[in-house]
Coordinates of C-alpha atoms in Angstrom, one line a residue:
X173 CA -6.1 40.8 145.3
X174 CA -8.5 41.8 142.5
X175 CA -8.3 39.2 139.8
X176 CA -9.9 40.5 136.6
X177 CA -8.5 38.0 134.1
X178 CA -6.3 35.0 134.2
X179 CA -3.4 37.2 132.9
X180 CA -3.8 39.7 135.7
X181 CA -4.2 36.8 138.2
X182 CA -0.9 35.3 137.1
X183 CA 0.8 38.6 137.7
X184 CA -0.8 39.0 141.1
X185 CA 0.4 35.6 142.2
X186 CA 4.0 37.0 141.9
X187 CA 2.9 39.7 144.3
X188 CA 0.9 37.5 146.7
X189 CA 3.9 35.1 147.2
X190 CA 5.8 37.9 148.9
X191 CA 3.2 37.9 151.7
X192 CA 2.9 34.2 152.0
X193 CA 5.1 33.6 155.1
X194 CA 3.6 36.4 157.3
X195 CA 1.1 35.0 159.8
X196 CA -0.2 38.6 160.4
X197 CA -1.5 38.9 156.8
X198 CA -4.5 37.1 155.4
X199 CA -4.6 37.3 151.6
X200 CA -8.1 37.0 150.0
X201 CA -9.0 37.2 146.3
X202 CA -12.0 38.6 144.5
X203 CA -13.1 38.3 140.8
X204 CA -13.2 41.8 139.5
X205 CA -15.4 42.8 136.5
X206 CA -13.9 42.2 133.1
X207 CA -15.2 41.1 129.7
X208 CA -12.4 38.5 129.6
X209 CA -13.1 37.1 133.1
X210 CA -13.7 33.6 131.9
X211 CA -11.2 31.2 133.5
X212 CA -10.7 33.3 136.7
X213 CA -12.9 31.0 138.8
X214 CA -10.8 28.0 137.7
X215 CA -7.5 29.8 138.5
X216 CA -8.7 30.7 142.0
X217 CA -9.9 27.2 142.6
X218 CA -6.6 25.7 141.5
X219 CA -4.6 27.9 143.9
X220 CA -6.9 27.3 146.8
X221 CA -7.2 30.9 147.8
X222 CA -10.1 32.4 149.9
X223 CA -12.4 34.0 147.4
X224 CA -14.7 36.9 148.4
X225 CA -17.5 37.6 145.9
X226 CA -17.2 40.9 144.2
X227 CA -20.5 42.2 145.6
X228 CA -19.2 41.6 149.1
X229 CA -15.7 42.7 148.5
X230 CA -16.8 46.2 147.6
X231 CA -18.7 46.5 150.9
X232 CA -15.7 45.9 153.1
X233 CA -12.6 47.9 153.9
X234 CA -9.2 46.2 153.4
X235 CA -5.8 47.2 154.7
X236 CA -4.3 46.7 151.2
X237 CA -5.8 46.1 147.8
X238 CA -3.6 45.1 144.8
X239 CA -4.9 45.0 141.2
X240 CA -3.3 44.5 137.8
X241 CA -6.3 45.9 135.9
X242 CA -8.8 48.7 136.3
X243 CA -12.3 47.5 136.1
X244 CA -14.3 48.6 139.2
X245 CA -11.3 49.9 141.1
X246 CA -13.2 53.0 142.2
X247 CA -15.6 50.7 144.1
X248 CA -13.1 49.1 146.4
X249 CA -12.4 50.5 149.9
X250 CA -8.8 50.5 151.1
X251 CA -5.4 51.7 149.8
X252 CA -4.9 50.4 146.3
X253 CA -1.6 49.5 144.5
X254 CA -1.8 49.1 140.7
X255 CA 0.8 46.9 139.0
X256 CA 1.2 46.2 135.3
X257 CA 0.0 42.8 134.0
X258 CA 2.4 42.7 131.0
X259 CA 5.8 43.8 129.9
X260 CA 5.5 47.3 131.4
X261 CA 3.0 49.6 129.8
X262 CA 3.3 49.2 126.0
X263 CA -0.2 49.2 124.4
X264 CA -1.8 52.3 122.9
X265 CA -5.5 52.5 123.0
X266 CA -8.1 55.0 121.8
X267 CA -9.8 57.2 124.4
X268 CA -13.4 58.4 124.3
X269 CA -14.4 62.0 125.1
X270 CA -17.9 63.2 126.0
X271 CA -20.5 62.6 123.3
X272 CA -18.6 59.6 121.9
X273 CA -15.8 61.6 120.3
X274 CA -12.4 60.0 120.1
X275 CA -9.3 61.6 121.6
X276 CA -5.6 60.9 120.7
X277 CA -4.4 57.4 121.6
X278 CA -2.9 56.9 125.0
X279 CA -0.8 54.2 126.6
X280 CA -3.0 51.8 128.5
X281 CA -2.4 52.0 132.2
X282 CA -0.7 55.3 132.2
X283 CA -3.6 57.5 131.1
X284 CA -6.2 59.4 133.1
X285 CA -8.9 57.3 131.7
X286 CA -7.7 54.3 133.8
X287 CA -6.4 56.2 136.9
X288 CA -8.8 59.0 137.5
X289 CA -12.5 58.9 138.4
X290 CA -14.6 62.0 139.0
X291 CA -11.4 64.1 139.1
X292 CA -9.7 62.0 141.8
X293 CA -6.7 59.7 141.4
X294 CA -7.9 56.3 142.5
X295 CA -4.8 54.3 143.4
X296 CA -2.6 55.0 146.4
X297 CA 0.4 53.8 144.5
X298 CA 1.2 53.0 140.8
X299 CA 4.0 50.5 140.3
X300 CA 6.2 51.1 137.3
X301 CA 8.8 48.8 135.8
X302 CA 11.1 51.4 134.4
X303 CA 11.9 55.0 135.1
X304 CA 11.2 56.0 131.5
X305 CA 7.5 55.2 132.3
X306 CA 7.6 57.9 134.9
X307 CA 8.2 60.5 132.2
X308 CA 5.4 59.0 130.0
X309 CA 3.1 59.0 133.1
X310 CA 3.9 62.7 133.6
X311 CA 2.7 63.5 130.1
X312 CA -0.5 61.4 130.1
X313 CA -1.6 61.7 133.8
X314 CA 0.6 64.2 135.7
X315 CA -1.8 64.0 138.7
X316 CA -0.5 60.4 139.3
X317 CA 3.2 61.1 139.3
X318 CA 3.5 61.7 143.1
X319 CA 2.2 58.2 143.7
X320 CA 4.4 56.4 141.1
X321 CA 7.1 54.0 142.3
X322 CA 9.8 52.3 140.2
X323 CA 9.4 48.6 141.3
X324 CA 10.8 46.5 138.5
X325 CA 9.4 43.5 136.6
X326 CA 8.8 40.1 138.3
X327 CA 8.8 38.2 135.0
X328 CA 12.2 39.6 134.0
X329 CA 13.6 38.6 137.4
X330 CA 12.1 35.1 137.3
X331 CA 13.2 34.5 133.7
X332 CA 16.8 35.3 134.7
X333 CA 16.6 33.1 137.8
X334 CA 15.1 30.3 135.6
X335 CA 17.8 30.2 133.0
X336 CA 19.9 27.5 134.7
X337 CA 16.8 25.2 134.5
X338 CA 16.6 25.4 130.7
X339 CA 17.5 21.7 130.2
X340 CA 14.6 20.6 132.5
X341 CA 12.2 22.8 130.7
X342 CA 13.2 21.4 127.3
X343 CA 12.8 17.9 128.6
X344 CA 9.3 18.8 129.8
X345 CA 8.4 19.9 126.3
X346 CA 9.9 16.8 124.6
X347 CA 12.9 18.6 123.1
X348 CA 16.2 16.8 123.0
X349 CA 19.7 18.2 122.5
X350 CA 19.5 17.4 118.7
X351 CA 16.4 19.6 118.1
X352 CA 15.5 23.2 118.1
X353 CA 12.4 24.5 119.9
X354 CA 10.3 27.1 118.1
X355 CA 7.9 28.9 120.4
X356 CA 5.1 30.7 118.6
X357 CA 3.5 33.4 120.8
X358 CA 0.3 35.3 120.2
X359 CA -1.5 38.1 122.1
X360 CA -5.2 38.5 121.6
X361 CA -7.4 40.5 119.2
X362 CA -7.9 40.8 115.5
X363 CA -4.3 42.2 114.9
X364 CA -2.6 39.4 116.8
X365 CA -0.8 36.5 115.2
X366 CA -3.6 34.1 116.0
X367 CA -6.2 36.6 115.0
X368 CA -4.7 37.2 111.5
X369 CA -2.9 34.0 110.7
X370 CA -3.9 31.1 113.0
X371 CA -3.0 28.7 110.1
X372 CA 0.6 29.6 110.6
X373 CA 0.7 27.1 113.5
X374 CA -0.5 24.4 111.2
X375 CA 2.1 25.4 108.5
X376 CA 5.0 25.4 111.0
X377 CA 4.0 22.1 112.5
X378 CA 3.6 20.5 109.1
X379 CA 6.5 22.1 107.1
X380 CA 9.4 22.4 109.5
X381 CA 11.5 19.2 109.5
X382 CA 10.5 17.2 112.6
X383 CA 13.9 15.7 113.0
X384 CA 15.3 19.2 113.6
X385 CA 12.4 21.3 115.0
X386 CA 9.8 21.1 117.7
X387 CA 7.0 23.8 117.5
X388 CA 5.2 24.9 120.6
X389 CA 2.3 27.4 120.8
X390 CA 1.8 30.0 123.6
X391 CA -1.6 31.7 123.3
X392 CA -2.7 34.6 125.4
X393 CA -5.2 33.6 128.1
X394 CA -7.7 35.9 126.4
X395 CA -7.5 33.8 123.3
X396 CA -8.2 30.6 125.3
X397 CA -11.0 32.1 127.4
X398 CA -12.4 34.4 124.9
X399 CA -13.1 31.6 122.4
X400 CA -13.3 28.8 125.1
X401 CA -10.8 26.1 126.0
X402 CA -12.8 23.5 124.1
X403 CA -12.9 25.6 121.0
X404 CA -9.1 26.3 120.9
X405 CA -8.3 22.6 121.5
X406 CA -10.8 21.7 118.7
X407 CA -9.4 24.2 116.2
X408 CA -5.8 23.0 116.9
X409 CA -6.4 19.3 117.3
X410 CA -5.0 18.4 113.9
X411 CA -1.9 20.6 114.6
X412 CA -1.3 18.7 117.8
X413 CA -1.6 15.4 116.0
X414 CA 1.0 16.8 113.5
X415 CA 3.4 17.5 116.4
X416 CA 2.5 20.9 117.7
X417 CA 3.1 21.3 121.4
X418 CA 0.1 23.2 122.8
X419 CA 0.8 24.8 126.1
X420 CA -2.4 25.4 128.1
X421 CA -3.1 28.7 129.9
X422 CA -2.7 27.2 133.4
X423 CA 1.0 26.2 132.6
X424 CA 3.7 28.8 133.4
X425 CA 4.6 30.2 130.1
X426 CA 8.0 31.5 131.2
X427 CA 9.6 28.1 131.2
X428 CA 8.7 27.7 127.5
X429 CA 10.5 31.0 126.7
X430 CA 13.6 29.9 128.6
X431 CA 13.5 26.6 126.7
X432 CA 13.2 28.2 123.2
X433 CA 15.8 28.4 120.5
X434 CA 13.5 30.6 118.4
X435 CA 10.5 32.8 119.3
X436 CA 8.0 33.9 116.6
X437 CA 5.7 36.5 118.1
X438 CA 3.6 39.5 117.6
X439 CA 3.1 42.8 119.5
X440 CA 2.3 41.0 122.8
X441 CA 4.4 40.9 125.9
X442 CA 5.7 37.4 125.5
X443 CA 7.9 38.4 122.5
X444 CA 9.4 41.2 124.7
X445 CA 10.1 38.8 127.5
X446 CA 11.8 36.5 125.0
X447 CA 14.5 39.1 124.7
X448 CA 15.6 38.1 128.3
X449 CA 16.4 34.6 127.1
X450 CA 18.9 33.3 124.5
X451 CA 16.3 32.7 121.8
X452 CA 16.3 34.5 118.4
X453 CA 13.1 36.6 117.9
X454 CA 11.1 37.1 114.7
X455 CA 7.9 39.1 114.6
X456 CA 4.7 38.5 112.5
X457 CA 2.7 41.4 111.2
X458 CA 3.1 45.1 111.8
X459 CA 1.0 46.6 114.7
X460 CA 3.5 49.3 115.6
X461 CA 0.7 51.9 115.7
X462 CA -0.8 49.8 118.5
X463 CA 2.5 50.0 120.5
X464 CA 4.1 52.9 122.4
X465 CA 7.3 53.5 120.6
X466 CA 9.1 54.4 123.8
X467 CA 8.3 51.0 125.4
X468 CA 10.3 47.8 125.3
X469 CA 7.8 46.4 122.8
X470 CA 8.3 49.6 120.7
X471 CA 12.1 49.0 120.6
X472 CA 11.6 45.3 119.7
X473 CA 9.1 46.1 116.9
X474 CA 11.5 48.6 115.4
X475 CA 14.5 46.2 115.4
X476 CA 13.3 42.6 115.0
X477 CA 13.1 40.8 111.6
X478 CA 9.6 40.1 110.2
X479 CA 8.3 36.7 109.2
X480 CA 7.6 36.5 105.5
X481 CA 4.9 34.1 104.6
X482 CA 6.2 33.4 101.1
X483 CA 9.7 32.2 102.2
X484 CA 10.9 29.0 103.6
X485 CA 10.2 28.9 107.4
X486 CA 13.4 27.0 108.1
X487 CA 15.5 29.5 106.2
X488 CA 14.0 32.4 108.0
X489 CA 14.6 30.8 111.4
X490 CA 18.3 30.2 110.4
X491 CA 18.6 33.8 109.2
X492 CA 17.0 35.2 112.3
X493 CA 19.4 33.3 114.5
X494 CA 22.4 34.3 112.4
X495 CA 21.4 38.0 112.5
X496 CA 20.6 38.0 116.2
X497 CA 23.1 39.9 118.3
X498 CA 23.4 40.7 122.0
X499 CA 23.1 44.4 121.5
X500 CA 19.5 44.2 120.1
X501 CA 18.2 42.1 123.0
X502 CA 20.2 44.2 125.6
X503 CA 18.5 47.4 124.5
X504 CA 15.0 45.8 124.8
X505 CA 15.8 44.3 128.2
X506 CA 17.2 47.5 129.4
X507 CA 13.9 49.2 128.6
X508 CA 11.9 46.4 130.2
X509 CA 13.1 47.2 133.7
X510 CA 15.4 49.8 135.3
X511 CA 15.4 47.7 138.6
X512 CA 16.7 44.3 137.4
X513 CA 16.5 41.7 140.2
X514 CA 14.8 44.1 142.5
X515 CA 11.0 43.6 142.0
X516 CA 10.5 41.3 145.0
X517 CA 12.3 43.6 147.5
X518 CA 10.8 46.8 146.1
X519 CA 7.2 45.5 146.0
X520 CA 7.7 43.9 149.4
X521 CA 8.7 47.2 150.9
X522 CA 5.9 49.2 149.2
X523 CA 3.2 46.8 150.4
X524 CA 4.4 46.8 154.0
X525 CA 4.7 50.6 153.9
X526 CA 1.1 50.8 152.7
X527 CA 0.0 48.2 155.3
X528 CA 1.8 50.2 158.0
X529 CA 3.4 47.0 159.3
X530 CA 7.0 46.3 160.3
X531 CA 8.1 44.0 157.5
X532 CA 9.6 40.6 158.2
X533 CA 13.4 40.5 158.3
X534 CA 13.8 38.6 155.0
X535 CA 12.3 39.0 151.6
X536 CA 11.4 36.0 149.4
X537 CA 13.7 36.1 146.4
X538 CA 12.7 35.3 142.8
X539 CA 12.5 31.6 142.2
X540 CA 12.8 29.5 139.1
X541 CA 9.4 28.9 137.5
X542 CA 7.9 25.4 137.4
X543 CA 8.4 23.3 134.2
X544 CA 5.8 23.9 131.5
X545 CA 3.4 21.1 130.4
X546 CA 1.3 20.4 127.5
X547 CA -2.5 20.2 127.0
X548 CA -4.2 16.9 126.6
X549 CA -4.2 16.1 122.9
X550 CA -7.8 14.8 122.9
X551 CA -10.8 17.0 122.4
X552 CA -13.5 16.5 125.0
X553 CA -16.6 15.0 123.5

């Protein structure tokens, strides 16, 4: 398992668990090269996996390699499966041509820039969440279509499985039946909610009536590890003192989405996954040019109401809940995966086919995620 970032590592743990009961298979981890690699060592230490240093991992041949990112993938030896690390493939990025010229923007993960090196397709298999992505892949990197497989989405499946545990997740976040939980999610980068309006967390914690609302923050791991855990906790210490529930990057974010009554997000994957739950969704900002319009995020960006900074936050939450309807969420979820409930079985079969092993008779099914927990409110001296 090539773990480039905490985000990709969290996705790979959903894959690694499918191999956990097979005594024939030894799973090892390596820290792949990535500018947002801070935090990976701590993640691998927490799970207790065997870690092979990158400089050694690229010298050995493996029977199977799985990655949820692209840095250094041409250096590994062994059949490689690429899986997405977010809600499908939804981000559009600029591509560079020779001489520094810029080409048209492509969808990250589906373009030749990620999948081809020196004219050769690097992966053995590319896992897709939805059959629509196969058509997008055919446009951006047709050489990779023969190795594409519709696998599904593990987070969708685990969110669905976790829905009956909603009362337990709400208790873990200190939310009683008489209060509504507002989960504020942010991806990373200058155009993210946190990048553009971090003070929104302070405003929501201070202005929403505490007898009715509990506000929780879910920040992308790149925010935590790009700035540093100490820095994020220092910046938000006064918000936490004012009642903000700050969920650390090592906690499972999916339980917080299941617990939410309202989700305020941006163009990151967590807002998309919120559509799987019963929460109303409101988006901040407009980064639609950063999103593939054919993706689940593209559909959500086109349909969800926008947060207006000049209006009452409580009124906007009530309006978003009142205007929410099952059809809007259903369309987003339908674009999120075309194999609902099937990720574990499909990924299991693909890995054993690549391994050339007879698979065990039973497949581990999607399990409810563990309850979320909060960061320590104190700032380390």
